[in-house]
Coordinates of C-alpha atoms and ligand atoms in Angstrom, one line a residue:
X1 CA 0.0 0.0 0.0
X2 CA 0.6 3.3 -0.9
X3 CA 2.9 5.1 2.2
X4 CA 2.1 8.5 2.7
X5 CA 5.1 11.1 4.3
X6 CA 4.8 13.4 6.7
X7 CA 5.8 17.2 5.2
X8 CA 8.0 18.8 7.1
X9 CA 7.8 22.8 7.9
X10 CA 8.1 25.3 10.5
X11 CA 4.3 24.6 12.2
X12 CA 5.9 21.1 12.8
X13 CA 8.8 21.8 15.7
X14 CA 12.1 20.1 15.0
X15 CA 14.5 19.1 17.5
X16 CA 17.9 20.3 18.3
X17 CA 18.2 16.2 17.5
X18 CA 16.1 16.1 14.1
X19 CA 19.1 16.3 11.5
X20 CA 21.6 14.0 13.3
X21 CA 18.5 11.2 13.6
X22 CA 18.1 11.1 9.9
X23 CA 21.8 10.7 9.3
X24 CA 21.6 7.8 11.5
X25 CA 18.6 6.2 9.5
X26 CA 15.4 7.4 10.6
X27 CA 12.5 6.2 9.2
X28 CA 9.6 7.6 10.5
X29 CA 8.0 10.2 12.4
X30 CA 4.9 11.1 14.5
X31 CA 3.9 14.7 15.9
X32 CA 3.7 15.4 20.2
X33 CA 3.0 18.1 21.2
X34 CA 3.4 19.7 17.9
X35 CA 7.4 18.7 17.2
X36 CA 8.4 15.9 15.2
X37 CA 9.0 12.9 17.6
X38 CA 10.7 9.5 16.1
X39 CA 9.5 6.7 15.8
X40 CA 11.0 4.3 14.1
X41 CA 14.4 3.4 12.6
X42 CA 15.8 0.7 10.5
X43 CA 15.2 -2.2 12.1
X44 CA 11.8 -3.2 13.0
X45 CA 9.5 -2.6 16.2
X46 CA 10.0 -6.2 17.0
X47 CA 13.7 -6.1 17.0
X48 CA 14.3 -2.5 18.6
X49 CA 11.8 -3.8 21.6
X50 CA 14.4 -7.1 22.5
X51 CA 17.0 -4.3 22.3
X52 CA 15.3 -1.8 24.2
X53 CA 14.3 -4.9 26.9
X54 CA 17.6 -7.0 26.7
X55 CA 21.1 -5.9 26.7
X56 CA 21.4 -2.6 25.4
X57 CA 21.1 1.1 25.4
X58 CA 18.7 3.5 23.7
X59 CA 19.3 7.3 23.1
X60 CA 15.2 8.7 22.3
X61 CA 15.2 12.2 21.1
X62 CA 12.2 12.7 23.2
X63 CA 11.6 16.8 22.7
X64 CA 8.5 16.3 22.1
X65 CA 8.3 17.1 26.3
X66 CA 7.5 20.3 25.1
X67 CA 8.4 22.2 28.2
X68 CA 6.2 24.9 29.8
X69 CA 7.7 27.2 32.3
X70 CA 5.6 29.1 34.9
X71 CA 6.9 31.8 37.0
X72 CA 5.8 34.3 39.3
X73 CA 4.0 34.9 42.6
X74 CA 0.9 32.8 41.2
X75 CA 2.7 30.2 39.4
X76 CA 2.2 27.4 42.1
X77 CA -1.1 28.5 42.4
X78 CA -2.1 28.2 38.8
X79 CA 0.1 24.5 38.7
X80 CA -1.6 23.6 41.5
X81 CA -5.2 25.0 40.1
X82 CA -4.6 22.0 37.2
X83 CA -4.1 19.1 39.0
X84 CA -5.9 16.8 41.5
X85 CA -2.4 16.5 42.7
X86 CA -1.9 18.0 45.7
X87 CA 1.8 19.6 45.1
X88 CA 1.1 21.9 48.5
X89 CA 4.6 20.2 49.6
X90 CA 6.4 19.6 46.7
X91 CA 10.6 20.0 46.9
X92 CA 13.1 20.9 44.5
X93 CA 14.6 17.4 43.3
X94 CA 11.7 15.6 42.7
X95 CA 9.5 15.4 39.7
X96 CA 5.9 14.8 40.1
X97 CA 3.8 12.9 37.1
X98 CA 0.9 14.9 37.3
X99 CA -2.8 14.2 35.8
X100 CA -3.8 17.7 35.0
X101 CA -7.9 18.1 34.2
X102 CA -10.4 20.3 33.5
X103 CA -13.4 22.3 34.9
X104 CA -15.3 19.2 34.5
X105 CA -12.5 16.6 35.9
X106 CA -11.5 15.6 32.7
X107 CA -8.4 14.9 31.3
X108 CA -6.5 17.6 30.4
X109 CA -2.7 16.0 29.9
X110 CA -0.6 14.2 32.2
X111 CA 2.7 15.7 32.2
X112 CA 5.5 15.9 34.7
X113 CA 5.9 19.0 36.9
X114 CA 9.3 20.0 38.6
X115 CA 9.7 22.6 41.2
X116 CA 12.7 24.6 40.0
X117 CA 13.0 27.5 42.6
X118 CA 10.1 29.1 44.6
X119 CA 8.4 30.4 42.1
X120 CA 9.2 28.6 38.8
X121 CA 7.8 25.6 37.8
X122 CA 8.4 23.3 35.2
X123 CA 6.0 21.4 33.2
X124 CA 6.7 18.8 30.6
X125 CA 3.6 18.2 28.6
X126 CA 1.9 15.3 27.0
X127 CA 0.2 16.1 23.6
X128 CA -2.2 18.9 23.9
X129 CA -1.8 22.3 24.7
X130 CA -1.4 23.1 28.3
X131 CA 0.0 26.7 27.7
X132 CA -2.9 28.1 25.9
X133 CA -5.4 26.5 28.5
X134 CA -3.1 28.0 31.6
X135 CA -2.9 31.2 29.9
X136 CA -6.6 31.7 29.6
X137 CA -6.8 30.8 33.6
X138 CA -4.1 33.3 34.3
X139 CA -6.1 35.9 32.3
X140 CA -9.7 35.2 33.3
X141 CA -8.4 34.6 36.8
X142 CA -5.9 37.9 37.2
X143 CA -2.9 36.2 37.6
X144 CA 0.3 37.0 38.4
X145 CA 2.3 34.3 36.3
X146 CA 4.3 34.1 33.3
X147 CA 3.7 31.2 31.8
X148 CA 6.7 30.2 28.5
X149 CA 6.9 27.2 25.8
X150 CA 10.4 27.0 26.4
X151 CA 12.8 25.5 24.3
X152 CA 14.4 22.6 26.2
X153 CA 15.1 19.8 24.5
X154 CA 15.0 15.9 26.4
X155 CA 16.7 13.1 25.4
X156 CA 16.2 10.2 27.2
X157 CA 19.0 7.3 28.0
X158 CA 16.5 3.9 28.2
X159 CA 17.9 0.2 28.3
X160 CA 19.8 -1.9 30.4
X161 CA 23.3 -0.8 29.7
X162 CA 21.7 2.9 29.8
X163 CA 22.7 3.5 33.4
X164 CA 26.2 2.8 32.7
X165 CA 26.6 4.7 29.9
X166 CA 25.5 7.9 32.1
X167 CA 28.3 6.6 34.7
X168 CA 30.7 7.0 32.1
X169 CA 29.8 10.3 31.4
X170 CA 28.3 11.9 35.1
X171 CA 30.1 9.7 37.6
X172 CA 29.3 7.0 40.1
X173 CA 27.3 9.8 41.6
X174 CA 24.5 8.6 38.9
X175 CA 23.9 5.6 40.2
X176 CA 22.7 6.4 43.6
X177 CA 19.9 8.9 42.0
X178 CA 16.4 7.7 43.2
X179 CA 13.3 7.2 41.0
X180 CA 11.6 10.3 40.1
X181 CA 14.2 12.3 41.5
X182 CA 16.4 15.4 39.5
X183 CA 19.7 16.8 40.0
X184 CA 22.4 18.4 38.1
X185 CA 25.3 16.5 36.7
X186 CA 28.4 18.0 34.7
X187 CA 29.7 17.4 31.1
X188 CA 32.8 19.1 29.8
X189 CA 31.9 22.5 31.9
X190 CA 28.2 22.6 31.5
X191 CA 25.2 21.7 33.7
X192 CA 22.9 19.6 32.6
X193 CA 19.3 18.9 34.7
X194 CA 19.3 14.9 34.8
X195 CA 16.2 13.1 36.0
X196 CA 15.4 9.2 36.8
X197 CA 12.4 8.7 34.9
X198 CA 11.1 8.4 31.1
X199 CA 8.5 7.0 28.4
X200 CA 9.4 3.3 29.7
X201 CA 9.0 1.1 32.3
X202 CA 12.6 0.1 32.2
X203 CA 13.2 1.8 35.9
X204 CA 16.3 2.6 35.0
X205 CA 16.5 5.3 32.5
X206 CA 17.7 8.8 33.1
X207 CA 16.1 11.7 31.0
X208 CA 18.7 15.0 30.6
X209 CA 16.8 18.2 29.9
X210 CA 18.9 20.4 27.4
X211 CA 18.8 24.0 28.7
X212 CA 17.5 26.4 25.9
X213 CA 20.9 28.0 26.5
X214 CA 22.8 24.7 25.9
X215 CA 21.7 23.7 22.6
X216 CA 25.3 22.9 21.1
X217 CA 26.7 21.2 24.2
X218 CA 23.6 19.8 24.1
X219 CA 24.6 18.4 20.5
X220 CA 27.4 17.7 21.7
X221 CA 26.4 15.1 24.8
X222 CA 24.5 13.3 22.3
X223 CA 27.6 12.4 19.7
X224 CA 29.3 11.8 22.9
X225 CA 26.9 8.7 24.2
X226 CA 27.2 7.0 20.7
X227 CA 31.4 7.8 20.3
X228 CA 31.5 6.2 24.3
X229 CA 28.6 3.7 23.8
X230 CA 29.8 1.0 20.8
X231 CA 30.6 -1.8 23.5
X232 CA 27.5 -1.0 25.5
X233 CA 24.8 -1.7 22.3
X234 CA 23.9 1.7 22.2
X235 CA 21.4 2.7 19.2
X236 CA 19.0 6.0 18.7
X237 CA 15.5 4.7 20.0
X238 CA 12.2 6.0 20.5
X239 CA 9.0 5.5 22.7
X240 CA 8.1 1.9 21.6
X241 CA 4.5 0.6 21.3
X242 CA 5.4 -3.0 22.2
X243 CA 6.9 -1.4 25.1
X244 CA 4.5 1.0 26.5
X245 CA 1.6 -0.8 26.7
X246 CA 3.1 -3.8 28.1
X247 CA 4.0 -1.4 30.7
X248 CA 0.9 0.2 30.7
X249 CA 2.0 3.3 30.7
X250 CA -0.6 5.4 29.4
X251 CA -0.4 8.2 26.2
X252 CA -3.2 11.4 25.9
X253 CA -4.9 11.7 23.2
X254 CA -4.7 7.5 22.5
X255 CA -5.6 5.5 25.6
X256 CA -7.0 8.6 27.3
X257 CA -8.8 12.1 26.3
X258 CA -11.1 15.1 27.4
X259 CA -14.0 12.5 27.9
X260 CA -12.2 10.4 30.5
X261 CA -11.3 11.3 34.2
X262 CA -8.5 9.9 36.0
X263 CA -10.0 8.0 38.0
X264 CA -11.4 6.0 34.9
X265 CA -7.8 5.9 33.7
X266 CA -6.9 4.1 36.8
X267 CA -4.8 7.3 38.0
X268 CA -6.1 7.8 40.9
X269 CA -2.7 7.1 43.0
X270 CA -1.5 10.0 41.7
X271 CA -4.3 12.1 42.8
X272 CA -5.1 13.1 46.0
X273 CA -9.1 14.2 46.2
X274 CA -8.9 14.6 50.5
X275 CA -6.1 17.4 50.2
X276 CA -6.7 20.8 50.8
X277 CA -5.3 22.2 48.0
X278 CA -7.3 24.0 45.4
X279 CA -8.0 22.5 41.7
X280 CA -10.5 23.1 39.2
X281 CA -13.2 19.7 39.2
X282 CA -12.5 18.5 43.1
X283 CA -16.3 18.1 43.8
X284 CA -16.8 16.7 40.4
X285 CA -13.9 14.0 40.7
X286 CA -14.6 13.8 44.7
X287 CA -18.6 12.5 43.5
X288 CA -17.3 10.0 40.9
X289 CA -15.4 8.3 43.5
X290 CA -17.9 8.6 46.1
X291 CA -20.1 6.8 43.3
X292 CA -18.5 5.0 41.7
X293 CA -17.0 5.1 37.9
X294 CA -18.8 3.8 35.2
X295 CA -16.0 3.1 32.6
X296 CA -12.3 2.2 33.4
X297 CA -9.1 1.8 31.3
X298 CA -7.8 -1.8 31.1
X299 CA -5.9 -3.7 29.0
X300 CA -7.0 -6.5 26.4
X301 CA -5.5 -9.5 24.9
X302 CA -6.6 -10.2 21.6
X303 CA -6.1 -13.9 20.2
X304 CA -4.9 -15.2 16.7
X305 CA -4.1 -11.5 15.4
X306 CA -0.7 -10.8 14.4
X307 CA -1.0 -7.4 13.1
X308 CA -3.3 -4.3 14.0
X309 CA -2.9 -0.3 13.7
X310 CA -5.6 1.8 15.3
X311 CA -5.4 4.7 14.3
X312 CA -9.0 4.9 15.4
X313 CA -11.2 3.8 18.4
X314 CA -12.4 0.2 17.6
X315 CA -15.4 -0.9 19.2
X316 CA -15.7 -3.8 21.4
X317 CA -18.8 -6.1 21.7
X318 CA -20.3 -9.0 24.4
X319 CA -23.3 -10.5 22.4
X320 CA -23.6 -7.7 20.0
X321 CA -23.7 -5.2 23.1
X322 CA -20.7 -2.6 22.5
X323 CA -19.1 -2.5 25.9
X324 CA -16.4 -0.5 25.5
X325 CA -13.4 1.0 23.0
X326 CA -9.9 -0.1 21.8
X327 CA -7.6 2.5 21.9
X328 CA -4.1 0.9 21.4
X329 CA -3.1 -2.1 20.2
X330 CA 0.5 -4.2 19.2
X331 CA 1.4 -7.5 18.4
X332 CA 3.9 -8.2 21.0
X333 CA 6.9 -11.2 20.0
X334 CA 7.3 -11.5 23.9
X335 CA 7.1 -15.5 24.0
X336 CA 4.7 -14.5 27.7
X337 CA 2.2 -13.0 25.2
X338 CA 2.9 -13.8 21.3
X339 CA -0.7 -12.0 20.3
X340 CA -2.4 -8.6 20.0
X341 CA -2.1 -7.1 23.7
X342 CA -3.9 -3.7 24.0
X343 CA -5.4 -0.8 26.1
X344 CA -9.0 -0.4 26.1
X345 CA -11.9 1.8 27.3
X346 CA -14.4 -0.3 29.1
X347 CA -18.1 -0.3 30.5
X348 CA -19.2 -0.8 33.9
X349 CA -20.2 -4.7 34.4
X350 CA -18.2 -5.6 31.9
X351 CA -13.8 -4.3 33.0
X352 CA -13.5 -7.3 35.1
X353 CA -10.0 -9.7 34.5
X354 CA -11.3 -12.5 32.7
X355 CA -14.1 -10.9 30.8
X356 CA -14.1 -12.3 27.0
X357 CA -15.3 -10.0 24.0
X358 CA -15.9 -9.9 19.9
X359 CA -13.7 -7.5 18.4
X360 CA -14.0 -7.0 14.2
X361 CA -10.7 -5.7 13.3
X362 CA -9.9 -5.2 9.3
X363 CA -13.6 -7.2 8.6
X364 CA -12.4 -10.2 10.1
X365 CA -13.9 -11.5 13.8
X366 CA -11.8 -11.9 16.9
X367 CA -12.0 -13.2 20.3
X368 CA -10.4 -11.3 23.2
X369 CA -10.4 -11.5 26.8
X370 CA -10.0 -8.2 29.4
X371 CA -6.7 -8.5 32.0
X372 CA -5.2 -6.1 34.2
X373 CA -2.7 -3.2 33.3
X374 CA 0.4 -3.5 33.2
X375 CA 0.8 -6.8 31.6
X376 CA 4.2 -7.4 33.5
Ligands
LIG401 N1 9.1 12.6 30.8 C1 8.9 13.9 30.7 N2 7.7 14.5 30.3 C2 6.7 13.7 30.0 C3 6.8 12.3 30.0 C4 8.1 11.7 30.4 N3 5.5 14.2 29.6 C5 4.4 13.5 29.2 C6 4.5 12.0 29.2 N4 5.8 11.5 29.6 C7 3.4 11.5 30.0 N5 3.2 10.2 30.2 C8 3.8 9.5 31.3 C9 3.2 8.3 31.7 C10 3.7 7.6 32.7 C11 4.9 8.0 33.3 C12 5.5 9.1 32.9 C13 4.9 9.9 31.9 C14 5.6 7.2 34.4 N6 4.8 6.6 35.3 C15 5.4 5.7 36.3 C16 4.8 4.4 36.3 O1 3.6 4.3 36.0 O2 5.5 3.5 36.7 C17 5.3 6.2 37.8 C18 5.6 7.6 38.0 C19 5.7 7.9 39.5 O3 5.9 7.0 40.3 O4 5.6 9.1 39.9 O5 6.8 7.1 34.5 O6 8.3 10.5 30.5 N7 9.9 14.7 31.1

């Protein structure tokens, strides 16, 4: 079939990363947030997930972060006013993954929020546009908060040798860094901001946040990894299906969107609804969970497919009934799975473990069967 390109111009953001990834072989792109994120390379899905997974390291141009500073006297109060939350104590050194929703509870993004100082925040957004929605706050509510789409760039160090290869580079000083904590780490005179976290489920990966005033050394970190990395496997990645939704980590605007709380996007350890702290749809979301949710994100195992893009919402049926919505799907090669495995949107009385369902995907009829998220 006919493969259509994605045309490039100034609307679409490129990276600091963009040119060197298509020397290297890039072979596809998608858009986040609206700049050009990878995703894919020469070799297939398939192989780049055992890579990702086994013995190697993976350098993801992941800039697609798009991050959104906020300072000024009001800017903890406006981060705070987005997100069930509650970031009343948050420290410097710690990122938070936030779900950030809307007047009516619903999903607005889930990015991840860092205290920088008192009084500037940062926030690395998921696909939709959290600046323009914060800005009309800031306005409507008289607020005394600048709020910037900066231009810092992530890449993200993913894989089992990735940890090492930031040793060689930062210092055993890496290696004691906690999960979800930041710091700053040196590289021939310049400062980066490095954080334990990123797009996998790996545990181990460490994301380092390009300053928009260190673009070139920047640059210049990234050469470094693959001149230092030959012995450790090292090869440019990017967020992999197979990967995520094993993990079930989830991705705005695909598993989840401004229909869905976060309590039906099984989010609701990162929320706190008891707290104090002020944020737009507390009495909506504190009701749902009072009674109950009527739709919840789970994942799906689909049998005897090999191969399935949606690229759409596919519907889901139990005796002709729809009960619920695909939302992503992969073939994983993992011999604990070897079929479709999948996220779905699913009905009260019906998002039990267990539950089987008829799914009709390219005109052809499947059996599937509901289990719990993440699949290991
Ligand atoms: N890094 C940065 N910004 C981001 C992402 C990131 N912005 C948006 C995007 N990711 C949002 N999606 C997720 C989803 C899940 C996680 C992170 C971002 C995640 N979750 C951990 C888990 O589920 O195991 C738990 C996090 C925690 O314990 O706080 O990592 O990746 N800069």
């Amino acid at each position: 079939m006919n493969k259509p390109i994605l045309s490039k111009s100034r609307r679409l953001k490129k990276t600091i990363f963009t040119d060197r990834l298509e020397e290297q072989g890039l072979s596809a792109y998608t858009v986040y947030a609206q700049t050009l994120l990878p995703s894919g390379f020469k070799d297939s899905l398939e192989d780049d997930y055992f890579h990702l997974t086994g013995n190697g390291v993976q350098i993801f141009d992941v800039a697609g972060q798009v991050v959104i500073r906020f300072t000024g006297k009001d800017s903890k109060k406006l981060v705070q006013l987005m997100t069930p939350r509650d970031l009343s104590n948050a420290i410097f050194g710690k990122c938070y993954y936030c779900p950030f929703v809307n007047e009516q509870g619903k999903m607005l993004n889930d990015p991840v929020v860092l205290k920088l100082k008192e009084g500037e925040w940062l926030v690395s957004i998921a696909d939709s546009a959290v600046d323009l929605f914060a800005q009309g706050l800031a306005i409507g509510m008289n607020l005394d908060v600048k709020i910037e789409r900066t231009s810092y760039q992530i890449m993200t160090v993913q894989g089992k040798n990735g940890l090492e290869l930031c040793r060689r580079v930062f210092g055993d000083k890496i290696l004691n860094q906690k999960f979800y904590n930041y710091d700053y780490f040196d590289y021939n005179g310049s400062s980066f901001l490095v954080g334990h976290l990123g797009w996998t489920k790996q545990k181990q990966g460490r994301e380092i946040w390009v300053s928009p005033d260190q673009h070139k050394e920047g640059l210049d970190l990234y050469d470094h990894f693959f001149d230092i990395g030959k012995d450790l496997n090292i090869k440019p990645g990017y967020p992999n299906l197979i990967e995520r939704i094993e993990g079930g980590l989830l991705s705005m605007g695909n598993d989840m969107d401004s229909f869905d709380t976060p309590l039906e996007c099984g989010l609701e350890k990162f929320i706190n609804l008891d707290s104090e702290a002020e944020f737009l749809g507390k009495d909506i979301l504190r009701k749902q969970k009072e009674e109950g949710i009527q739709k919840k994100l789970m994942g799906v195992k689909i049998k005897n497919l090999k191969k399935i893009e949606v690229d759409v919402g596919i519907n889901i049926y139990v005796n002709d009934q729809n009960i619920g919505e695909l939302r992503s799907a992969v073939y994983s090669p993992n011999p604990k799975h070897l079929s479709v495995i999948g996220i779905a949107m699913i009905k009260k009385g019906y998002f039990d473990v267990g539950q089987e369902f008829d799914i009709t995907v390219d005109e052809k009829n499947y059996k599937g069967e509901v289990c719990a998220l993440p699949f290991i």
